[in-house]
mmCIF file of C-alpha atoms in Angstrom:
data_model
loop_
_atom_site.group_PDB
_atom_site.id
_atom_site.type_symbol
_atom_site.label_atom_id
_atom_site.label_comp_id
_atom_site.label_asym_id
_atom_site.label_seq_id
_atom_site.Cartn_x
_atom_site.Cartn_y
_atom_site.Cartn_z
ATOM 1 C CA MET M 226 109.149 -16.961 -210.041
ATOM 2 C CA SER M 227 111.642 -18.514 -211.766
ATOM 3 C CA ARG M 228 111.481 -19.365 -215.129
ATOM 4 C CA ASP M 229 114.411 -22.075 -215.119
ATOM 5 C CA VAL M 230 112.054 -25.043 -214.541
ATOM 6 C CA ALA M 231 109.159 -26.019 -216.814
ATOM 7 C CA LEU M 232 105.935 -24.402 -215.729
ATOM 8 C CA THR M 233 104.040 -28.546 -216.315
ATOM 9 C CA ALA M 234 106.975 -29.617 -213.997
ATOM 10 C CA ARG M 235 107.170 -27.063 -211.369
ATOM 11 C CA LEU M 236 102.689 -27.918 -211.165
ATOM 12 C CA LYS M 237 103.615 -31.410 -210.766
ATOM 13 C CA TYR M 238 106.350 -30.410 -208.163
ATOM 14 C CA LEU M 239 104.177 -28.144 -206.269
ATOM 15 C CA LEU M 240 101.540 -30.810 -206.204
ATOM 16 C CA ARG M 241 103.319 -33.302 -204.428
ATOM 17 C CA ARG M 242 105.219 -30.895 -201.714
ATOM 18 C CA LEU M 243 101.655 -29.846 -201.161
ATOM 19 C CA THR M 244 100.373 -33.156 -199.694
ATOM 20 C CA SER M 245 103.150 -34.200 -198.572
ATOM 21 C CA PHE M 246 104.150 -30.814 -196.790
ATOM 22 C CA ASP M 247 105.365 -31.494 -192.907
ATOM 23 C CA PRO M 248 105.983 -28.164 -191.472
ATOM 24 C CA ARG M 249 107.768 -29.668 -188.466
ATOM 25 C CA ARG M 250 110.623 -30.491 -190.653
ATOM 26 C CA VAL M 251 110.228 -26.809 -192.631
ATOM 27 C CA TRP M 252 110.535 -25.308 -189.111
ATOM 28 C CA GLY M 253 113.208 -27.979 -188.253
ATOM 29 C CA PHE M 254 115.550 -26.344 -190.602
ATOM 30 C CA ALA M 255 114.327 -22.481 -190.041
ATOM 31 C CA SER M 256 115.680 -23.443 -186.411
ATOM 32 C CA GLN M 257 118.766 -24.721 -187.421
ATOM 33 C CA ILE M 258 119.415 -22.072 -189.248
ATOM 34 C CA SER M 259 118.513 -19.387 -186.422
ATOM 35 C CA LYS M 260 120.861 -20.794 -184.252
ATOM 36 C CA GLU M 261 123.759 -21.100 -187.024
ATOM 37 C CA GLN M 262 123.340 -17.992 -188.534
ATOM 38 C CA GLY M 263 121.444 -15.822 -185.752
ATOM 39 C CA LYS M 264 118.466 -15.546 -187.617
ATOM 40 C CA TRP M 265 114.652 -15.108 -186.926
ATOM 41 C CA ALA M 266 113.478 -18.223 -187.028
ATOM 42 C CA PRO M 267 109.747 -17.458 -188.555
ATOM 43 C CA LYS M 268 110.938 -14.949 -190.712
ATOM 44 C CA VAL M 269 113.354 -17.605 -192.311
ATOM 45 C CA PHE M 270 110.198 -20.604 -192.037
ATOM 46 C CA VAL M 271 108.176 -17.745 -194.120
ATOM 47 C CA ASP M 272 111.371 -17.960 -196.679
ATOM 48 C CA MET M 273 111.981 -21.301 -197.092
ATOM 49 C CA LEU M 274 108.427 -21.389 -198.104
ATOM 50 C CA VAL M 275 107.991 -18.726 -200.542
ATOM 51 C CA TRP M 276 111.412 -19.927 -202.338
ATOM 52 C CA ALA M 277 110.189 -24.176 -202.925
ATOM 53 C CA ALA M 278 107.023 -22.527 -203.526
ATOM 54 C CA LEU M 279 108.411 -19.681 -206.644
ATOM 55 C CA HIS M 280 111.340 -20.298 -207.102
ATOM 56 C CA ASP M 281 112.537 -23.965 -206.896
ATOM 57 C CA THR M 282 114.522 -24.182 -203.890
ATOM 58 C CA ALA M 283 114.173 -27.337 -201.930
ATOM 59 C CA TYR M 284 114.700 -26.589 -198.097
ATOM 60 C CA ILE M 285 117.443 -28.295 -197.574
ATOM 61 C CA ASP M 286 119.128 -26.838 -200.928
ATOM 62 C CA TYR M 287 117.677 -23.378 -198.848
ATOM 63 C CA TYR M 288 120.378 -24.036 -195.387
ATOM 64 C CA GLU M 289 123.172 -26.024 -197.580
ATOM 65 C CA ALA M 290 123.427 -22.803 -199.915
ATOM 66 C CA ASP M 291 122.871 -20.258 -197.092
ATOM 67 C CA PHE M 292 120.457 -18.475 -198.980
ATOM 68 C CA ALA M 293 119.595 -16.914 -195.417
ATOM 69 C CA LEU M 294 122.627 -14.806 -195.523
ATOM 70 C CA LEU M 295 122.309 -13.712 -199.653
ATOM 71 C CA THR M 296 120.145 -11.647 -201.117
ATOM 72 C CA LYS M 297 117.826 -12.049 -204.182
ATOM 73 C CA SER M 298 119.841 -10.931 -206.954
ATOM 74 C CA GLU M 299 122.948 -13.584 -205.159
ATOM 75 C CA ARG M 300 120.319 -17.003 -205.000
ATOM 76 C CA LYS M 301 119.699 -16.734 -208.449
ATOM 77 C CA THR M 302 123.033 -17.278 -209.193
ATOM 78 C CA PHE M 303 122.483 -20.601 -207.652
ATOM 79 C CA MET M 304 121.856 -23.812 -208.942
ATOM 80 C CA THR M 305 119.442 -26.245 -206.745
ATOM 81 C CA SER M 306 118.647 -29.987 -206.257
ATOM 82 C CA LEU M 307 115.419 -29.324 -207.901
ATOM 83 C CA ILE M 308 116.097 -27.440 -211.018
ATOM 84 C CA GLN M 309 119.223 -29.753 -211.590
ATOM 85 C CA HIS M 310 116.354 -32.569 -211.155
ATOM 86 C CA HIS M 311 114.091 -31.156 -213.751
ATOM 87 C CA LEU M 312 116.433 -30.594 -215.792
ATOM 88 C CA ALA M 313 117.643 -34.278 -215.824
ATOM 89 C CA GLN M 314 114.219 -35.614 -216.062
ATOM 90 C CA ALA M 315 113.416 -33.164 -219.175
ATOM 91 C CA LEU M 316 116.515 -33.683 -221.212
ATOM 92 C CA ASN M 317 117.732 -37.290 -220.399
ATOM 93 C CA ASP M 318 115.778 -40.264 -221.910
ATOM 94 C CA ARG M 319 114.599 -42.392 -219.333
ATOM 95 C CA THR M 320 115.564 -45.463 -221.327
ATOM 96 C CA ASP M 321 118.888 -44.522 -221.959
ATOM 97 C CA VAL M 322 119.414 -43.434 -218.430
ATOM 98 C CA LEU M 323 119.766 -47.127 -217.258
ATOM 99 C CA GLN M 324 123.326 -47.443 -219.323
ATOM 100 C CA PHE M 325 124.250 -45.105 -216.714
ATOM 101 C CA GLU M 326 122.333 -46.462 -213.244
ATOM 102 C CA ASN M 327 124.189 -49.920 -213.485
ATOM 103 C CA LYS M 328 127.816 -49.661 -213.373
ATOM 104 C CA ILE M 329 128.255 -52.943 -215.131
ATOM 105 C CA THR M 330 126.259 -51.582 -218.549
ATOM 106 C CA PHE M 331 128.147 -48.896 -217.650
ATOM 107 C CA ASN M 332 131.726 -49.998 -217.733
ATOM 108 C CA ARG M 333 130.888 -51.817 -221.215
ATOM 109 C CA ARG M 334 129.063 -49.309 -222.988
ATOM 110 C CA PHE M 335 131.645 -46.736 -222.142
ATOM 111 C CA ALA M 336 135.159 -49.405 -221.763
ATOM 112 C CA GLU M 337 137.418 -47.493 -224.194
ATOM 113 C CA TYR M 338 137.362 -44.417 -221.626
ATOM 114 C CA LEU M 339 138.185 -46.242 -218.720
ATOM 115 C CA GLY M 340 141.355 -47.109 -218.243
ATOM 116 C CA ARG M 341 141.288 -50.183 -216.009
ATOM 117 C CA ASP M 342 140.306 -54.281 -216.123
ATOM 118 C CA TRP M 343 137.286 -54.864 -214.053
ATOM 119 C CA LEU M 344 135.323 -58.302 -214.237
ATOM 120 C CA ASP M 345 131.487 -59.366 -214.036
ATOM 121 C CA LEU M 346 131.611 -62.437 -210.807
ATOM 122 C CA ASP M 347 128.385 -63.667 -212.505
ATOM 123 C CA GLU M 348 130.519 -63.976 -216.060
ATOM 124 C CA VAL M 349 133.670 -65.839 -214.339
ATOM 125 C CA ASP M 350 134.460 -68.131 -212.524
ATOM 126 C CA ALA M 351 136.793 -68.672 -208.395
ATOM 127 C CA ASP M 352 139.474 -69.084 -211.249
ATOM 128 C CA ALA M 353 139.683 -66.542 -212.886
ATOM 129 C CA LEU M 354 139.274 -63.691 -209.539
ATOM 130 C CA ARG M 355 142.471 -65.065 -208.308
ATOM 131 C CA ALA M 356 143.969 -64.612 -211.153
ATOM 132 C CA PHE M 357 142.475 -61.231 -211.548
ATOM 133 C CA ALA M 358 143.379 -60.372 -208.157
ATOM 134 C CA GLU M 359 147.144 -61.801 -208.759
ATOM 135 C CA LYS M 360 147.857 -59.464 -211.317
ATOM 136 C CA ASN M 361 145.657 -56.889 -208.798
ATOM 137 C CA PRO M 362 146.664 -57.475 -205.509
ATOM 138 C CA VAL M 363 144.690 -54.307 -203.747
ATOM 139 C CA PHE M 364 141.240 -54.210 -205.857
ATOM 140 C CA ILE M 365 137.768 -53.458 -205.733
ATOM 141 C CA ALA M 366 134.671 -54.708 -205.171
ATOM 142 C CA LYS M 367 131.035 -52.675 -206.436
ATOM 143 C CA THR M 368 127.469 -53.432 -205.881
ATOM 144 C CA PRO M 369 126.301 -52.487 -209.778
ATOM 145 C CA VAL M 370 123.908 -50.552 -208.283
ATOM 146 C CA GLY M 371 124.759 -47.433 -205.796
ATOM 147 C CA ARG M 372 125.144 -43.989 -205.136
ATOM 148 C CA GLU M 373 126.852 -41.247 -202.884
ATOM 149 C CA GLY M 374 130.105 -44.109 -202.735
ATOM 150 C CA LYS M 375 128.262 -47.032 -200.570
ATOM 151 C CA GLY M 376 128.016 -50.059 -202.166
ATOM 152 C CA VAL M 377 132.201 -49.719 -202.623
ATOM 153 C CA PHE M 378 135.142 -51.990 -201.354
ATOM 154 C CA ARG M 379 138.355 -52.254 -200.825
ATOM 155 C CA TYR M 380 139.949 -56.276 -200.294
ATOM 156 C CA GLU M 381 143.703 -57.333 -200.489
ATOM 157 C CA ALA M 382 144.302 -60.565 -202.272
ATOM 158 C CA THR M 383 146.496 -61.692 -199.214
ATOM 159 C CA ASP M 384 143.894 -61.956 -197.149
ATOM 160 C CA VAL M 385 142.424 -64.341 -199.064
ATOM 161 C CA THR M 386 142.392 -67.806 -198.587
ATOM 162 C CA ASP M 387 139.533 -69.761 -200.541
ATOM 163 C CA TRP M 388 139.323 -68.308 -203.701
ATOM 164 C CA ASN M 389 134.856 -70.562 -204.277
ATOM 165 C CA ALA M 390 134.135 -69.241 -201.120
ATOM 166 C CA PHE M 391 135.064 -65.689 -201.815
ATOM 167 C CA ARG M 392 133.780 -65.378 -205.012
ATOM 168 C CA ASP M 393 130.435 -66.553 -203.712
ATOM 169 C CA GLU M 394 130.110 -64.097 -200.523
ATOM 170 C CA LEU M 395 130.682 -61.303 -202.583
ATOM 171 C CA ARG M 396 128.172 -62.172 -205.045
ATOM 172 C CA ASP M 397 126.321 -63.061 -202.006
ATOM 173 C CA LYS M 398 126.400 -59.157 -201.276
ATOM 174 C CA GLY M 399 125.921 -58.129 -204.161
ATOM 175 C CA GLN M 400 129.393 -57.192 -204.661
ATOM 176 C CA ARG M 401 129.628 -58.209 -208.636
ATOM 177 C CA LEU M 402 131.844 -55.871 -209.830
ATOM 178 C CA ILE M 403 135.381 -56.325 -209.457
ATOM 179 C CA GLU M 404 137.649 -53.574 -210.616
ATOM 180 C CA GLN M 405 141.609 -52.980 -210.741
ATOM 181 C CA ARG M 406 142.566 -50.316 -208.480
ATOM 182 C CA ILE M 407 143.407 -47.016 -209.929
ATOM 183 C CA VAL M 408 147.067 -45.105 -208.929
ATOM 184 C CA GLN M 409 146.019 -41.846 -209.149
ATOM 185 C CA HIS M 410 148.462 -38.750 -210.658
ATOM 186 C CA PRO M 411 151.673 -38.425 -207.744
ATOM 187 C CA TYR M 412 150.497 -34.752 -207.857
ATOM 188 C CA LEU M 413 146.601 -35.883 -205.866
ATOM 189 C CA ALA M 414 148.585 -38.474 -203.894
ATOM 190 C CA GLU M 415 150.231 -35.373 -201.890
ATOM 191 C CA TYR M 416 146.563 -34.641 -201.288
ATOM 192 C CA CYS M 417 145.745 -38.020 -199.688
ATOM 193 C CA GLU M 418 147.142 -41.292 -200.985
ATOM 194 C CA GLY M 419 145.216 -43.290 -199.453
ATOM 195 C CA THR M 420 141.744 -42.219 -201.542
ATOM 196 C CA VAL M 421 141.422 -41.974 -205.214
ATOM 197 C CA ASN M 422 140.827 -37.972 -205.305
ATOM 198 C CA THR M 423 138.413 -37.334 -207.953
ATOM 199 C CA THR M 424 136.964 -34.754 -210.236
ATOM 200 C CA ARG M 425 132.638 -34.222 -210.888
ATOM 201 C CA VAL M 426 132.810 -32.547 -214.506
ATOM 202 C CA ALA M 427 129.173 -31.419 -215.046
ATOM 203 C CA THR M 428 128.519 -31.500 -219.167
ATOM 204 C CA PHE M 429 125.395 -31.028 -221.314
ATOM 205 C CA PHE M 430 125.623 -32.363 -225.231
ATOM 206 C CA ASP M 431 123.294 -29.846 -227.142
ATOM 207 C CA GLY M 432 123.958 -32.179 -230.191
ATOM 208 C CA SER M 433 126.851 -30.071 -231.601
ATOM 209 C CA LYS M 434 128.439 -29.176 -229.098
ATOM 210 C CA VAL M 435 129.714 -30.354 -225.653
ATOM 211 C CA HIS M 436 129.024 -27.155 -223.045
ATOM 212 C CA VAL M 437 131.151 -27.746 -219.349
ATOM 213 C CA LEU M 438 128.741 -26.410 -217.066
ATOM 214 C CA MET M 439 130.530 -27.077 -213.503
ATOM 215 C CA ALA M 440 133.566 -28.564 -212.323
ATOM 216 C CA ALA M 441 134.299 -29.949 -208.614
ATOM 217 C CA GLN M 442 137.626 -31.365 -207.385
ATOM 218 C CA LYS M 443 136.940 -34.136 -204.357
ATOM 219 C CA PHE M 444 139.230 -34.773 -201.789
ATOM 220 C CA GLY M 445 139.034 -37.929 -199.779
ATOM 221 C CA ARG M 446 140.595 -38.443 -195.993
ATOM 222 C CA GLY M 447 141.870 -42.195 -196.879
ATOM 223 C CA ALA M 448 138.462 -43.989 -196.930
ATOM 224 C CA VAL M 449 137.554 -45.755 -199.875
ATOM 225 C CA SER M 450 135.630 -43.133 -201.184
ATOM 226 C CA ASP M 451 136.138 -39.666 -201.551
ATOM 227 C CA GLN M 452 132.183 -38.977 -200.689
ATOM 228 C CA PHE M 453 130.493 -37.039 -198.370
ATOM 229 C CA THR M 454 129.677 -40.153 -196.397
ATOM 230 C CA TRP M 455 133.313 -41.136 -195.740
ATOM 231 C CA GLY M 456 134.395 -37.883 -194.715
ATOM 232 C CA GLY M 457 135.370 -36.225 -198.065
ATOM 233 C CA PHE M 458 135.206 -32.870 -199.117
ATOM 234 C CA PHE M 459 134.788 -30.239 -202.303
ATOM 235 C CA THR M 460 136.228 -27.354 -203.708
ATOM 236 C CA MET M 461 134.875 -25.375 -206.916
ATOM 237 C CA ILE M 462 136.845 -25.844 -210.055
ATOM 238 C CA ASP M 463 137.134 -22.793 -212.815
ATOM 239 C CA GLU M 464 137.283 -23.225 -216.858
ATOM 240 C CA ASN M 465 141.032 -23.049 -216.444
ATOM 241 C CA GLY M 466 141.111 -26.434 -214.170
ATOM 242 C CA LYS M 467 142.315 -24.317 -211.138
ATOM 243 C CA SER M 468 140.358 -23.619 -207.207
ATOM 244 C CA PHE M 469 138.891 -20.550 -206.447
ATOM 245 C CA GLY M 470 138.111 -20.869 -202.900
ATOM 246 C CA PRO M 471 138.745 -23.324 -199.503
ATOM 247 C CA GLY M 472 137.236 -26.866 -199.621
ATOM 248 C CA HIS M 473 134.011 -28.002 -197.547
ATOM 249 C CA THR M 474 131.663 -30.434 -197.064
ATOM 250 C CA GLY M 475 128.476 -29.122 -197.393
ATOM 251 C CA LYS M 476 128.066 -28.540 -193.659
ATOM 252 C CA HIS M 477 127.880 -24.813 -192.041
ATOM 253 C CA LYS M 478 131.386 -23.549 -191.474
ATOM 254 C CA SER M 479 133.283 -25.933 -192.978
ATOM 255 C CA ARG M 480 136.587 -24.457 -193.960
ATOM 256 C CA TYR M 481 139.615 -26.003 -195.856
ATOM 257 C CA GLU M 482 142.373 -23.757 -197.056
ATOM 258 C CA THR M 483 144.616 -26.705 -196.641
ATOM 259 C CA HIS M 484 143.842 -30.622 -196.705
ATOM 260 C CA PRO M 485 143.105 -31.259 -192.853
ATOM 261 C CA ASP M 486 145.989 -34.621 -192.955
ATOM 262 C CA SER M 487 148.077 -33.291 -195.614
ATOM 263 C CA GLY M 488 148.631 -29.631 -195.276
ATOM 264 C CA LYS M 489 148.905 -29.108 -199.118
ATOM 265 C CA SER M 490 147.145 -25.990 -200.029
ATOM 266 C CA ILE M 491 143.096 -26.417 -201.216
ATOM 267 C CA VAL M 492 142.806 -22.859 -201.848
ATOM 268 C CA ASP M 493 145.873 -23.194 -204.813
ATOM 269 C CA PHE M 494 144.903 -26.356 -206.310
ATOM 270 C CA GLU M 495 144.787 -27.328 -209.909
ATOM 271 C CA VAL M 496 143.688 -30.448 -211.575
ATOM 272 C CA PRO M 497 146.452 -32.210 -212.917
ATOM 273 C CA MET M 498 146.113 -32.740 -217.156
ATOM 274 C CA TRP M 499 142.789 -30.089 -217.017
ATOM 275 C CA ASP M 500 142.804 -29.850 -221.411
ATOM 276 C CA ARG M 501 142.950 -33.823 -221.349
ATOM 277 C CA VAL M 502 139.960 -34.179 -218.390
ATOM 278 C CA VAL M 503 137.666 -31.967 -220.378
ATOM 279 C CA ASP M 504 138.465 -33.816 -224.019
ATOM 280 C CA LEU M 505 137.606 -37.243 -222.236
ATOM 281 C CA VAL M 506 134.016 -35.642 -220.428
ATOM 282 C CA THR M 507 134.055 -33.928 -224.408
ATOM 283 C CA ARG M 508 134.104 -37.294 -226.500
ATOM 284 C CA ALA M 509 132.251 -39.568 -223.490
ATOM 285 C CA ALA M 510 129.384 -37.036 -223.477
ATOM 286 C CA GLN M 511 128.272 -37.889 -227.042
ATOM 287 C CA GLU M 512 128.159 -41.606 -226.761
ATOM 288 C CA VAL M 513 124.837 -41.389 -225.745
ATOM 289 C CA PRO M 514 123.327 -38.651 -227.303
ATOM 290 C CA THR M 515 119.778 -38.798 -225.770
ATOM 291 C CA VAL M 516 120.898 -38.628 -222.405
ATOM 292 C CA PRO M 517 122.587 -35.375 -222.503
ATOM 293 C CA TYR M 518 122.948 -33.792 -219.009
ATOM 294 C CA ILE M 519 125.789 -35.987 -217.046
ATOM 295 C CA GLY M 520 127.833 -35.501 -214.409
ATOM 296 C CA TRP M 521 131.518 -37.772 -214.782
ATOM 297 C CA ASP M 522 133.447 -38.538 -212.516
ATOM 298 C CA VAL M 523 136.870 -38.271 -213.085
ATOM 299 C CA ALA M 524 139.878 -39.761 -211.689
ATOM 300 C CA VAL M 525 143.711 -38.624 -212.779
ATOM 301 C CA GLY M 526 146.072 -41.522 -213.305
ATOM 302 C CA PRO M 527 150.361 -40.843 -213.871
ATOM 303 C CA ASP M 528 149.759 -41.269 -217.790
ATOM 304 C CA GLY M 529 146.227 -39.430 -218.001
ATOM 305 C CA PRO M 530 142.683 -39.515 -217.040
ATOM 306 C CA MET M 531 139.998 -42.040 -216.087
ATOM 307 C CA LEU M 532 136.076 -42.257 -216.400
ATOM 308 C CA ILE M 533 135.099 -43.603 -213.214
ATOM 309 C CA GLU M 534 131.306 -43.017 -213.862
ATOM 310 C CA GLY M 535 128.279 -41.060 -215.115
ATOM 311 C CA ASN M 536 125.558 -39.414 -213.498
ATOM 312 C CA TRP M 537 122.230 -38.667 -215.032
ATOM 313 C CA THR M 538 121.520 -36.615 -212.595
ATOM 314 C CA PRO M 539 125.195 -34.816 -212.225
ATOM 315 C CA GLY M 540 125.114 -34.307 -208.372
ATOM 316 C CA LEU M 541 124.555 -30.227 -206.830
ATOM 317 C CA TYR M 542 128.199 -28.836 -205.887
ATOM 318 C CA GLU M 543 127.630 -25.175 -205.173
ATOM 319 C CA THR M 544 129.760 -23.081 -202.506
ATOM 320 C CA ARG M 545 128.675 -22.198 -199.508
ATOM 321 C CA VAL M 546 129.326 -18.320 -198.283
ATOM 322 C CA SER M 547 129.540 -19.494 -194.836
ATOM 323 C CA ALA M 548 132.323 -21.733 -195.303
ATOM 324 C CA THR M 549 133.981 -19.802 -198.131
ATOM 325 C CA GLY M 550 132.996 -16.256 -198.577
ATOM 326 C CA ILE M 551 131.525 -16.964 -202.584
ATOM 327 C CA ARG M 552 128.118 -15.390 -202.564
ATOM 328 C CA THR M 553 127.676 -16.446 -206.363
ATOM 329 C CA GLY M 554 127.308 -19.876 -207.490
ATOM 330 C CA SER M 555 127.194 -21.817 -210.912
ATOM 331 C CA ARG M 556 123.986 -21.095 -212.612
ATOM 332 C CA ALA M 557 124.891 -18.589 -215.347
ATOM 333 C CA ARG M 558 126.820 -21.581 -216.743
ATOM 334 C CA HIS M 559 124.585 -24.234 -216.523
ATOM 335 C CA ARG M 560 121.994 -21.597 -219.143
ATOM 336 C CA PRO M 561 122.850 -24.051 -222.606
ATOM 337 C CA VAL M 562 121.173 -26.717 -220.515
ATOM 338 C CA ILE M 563 118.446 -24.693 -218.992
ATOM 339 C CA GLU M 564 117.581 -23.627 -222.633
ATOM 340 C CA ALA M 565 117.497 -25.987 -224.393
ATOM 341 C CA SER M 566 114.897 -27.684 -221.681
ATOM 342 C CA ARG M 567 112.198 -24.988 -222.344
ATOM 343 C CA ARG M 568 112.221 -25.827 -226.503
#
């Protein structure tokens, strides 16, 4: 049985899963794995139940990490969404995480790390919005609370004819947060100029030292966001800021050795200004000590990195063997946060 999650957290989780258990959903995953990987569905079905009960592996984790293709010892090198969720729940203060959930609150708290101008439409009139747009002809509007790139929109000032009506329209849609458009580093723009390609870095602050637990580089396909919901994909990044495998979307056999649009090499990618990215998240990670386990989204501009947001549940980024051939996950790098959750 996994020992990376506290016993009480596991028991609570098992109780919830037992009360909501849907064998049809599990069988659906087992059948899909059988179709894609040539495994016997009944055996996969039973194996999924065992790993859910004893090894903190949700059915979707089992499928997306290709556990059916991995040995038991290989599986134990991977983080799962359940382990990550339990760690975040155990270590991050439930009140203070609100500073991260709301983007406007986050922008106020982490203003010195943003590197861009922004407005709250509830605090400015249409004239102020127009003045902002005159300085920033292409700008971003966001809903204060949203995940996976949802609630992010791009506008052009030349399309607006009535600024009072436009401000009212944005507020009615919940798009209160207006931000200056980020200009990314030229090296990143070579991969996809139309999307800001961001770096996800998970950190843990133990009270004296900030540990970098995982990093992944996300790539867009020209949409307003580089998230999967907008067609994006990612590659894992090592401790030196370099890619250590092809990119993928998390889908079966979705393998990108080069960017499908620009042709730029994914396997040779290096995060520009990596040392400054690490310095940025190291400083930001110490700002709210009661929320020590965070997944940061960072954009690198021509003059340096900029903080986009912080996620108090860092987000699961792992390689997938059917897409990349890599059979080792990132759990070993998460030992500091796992150990802290047991205290």
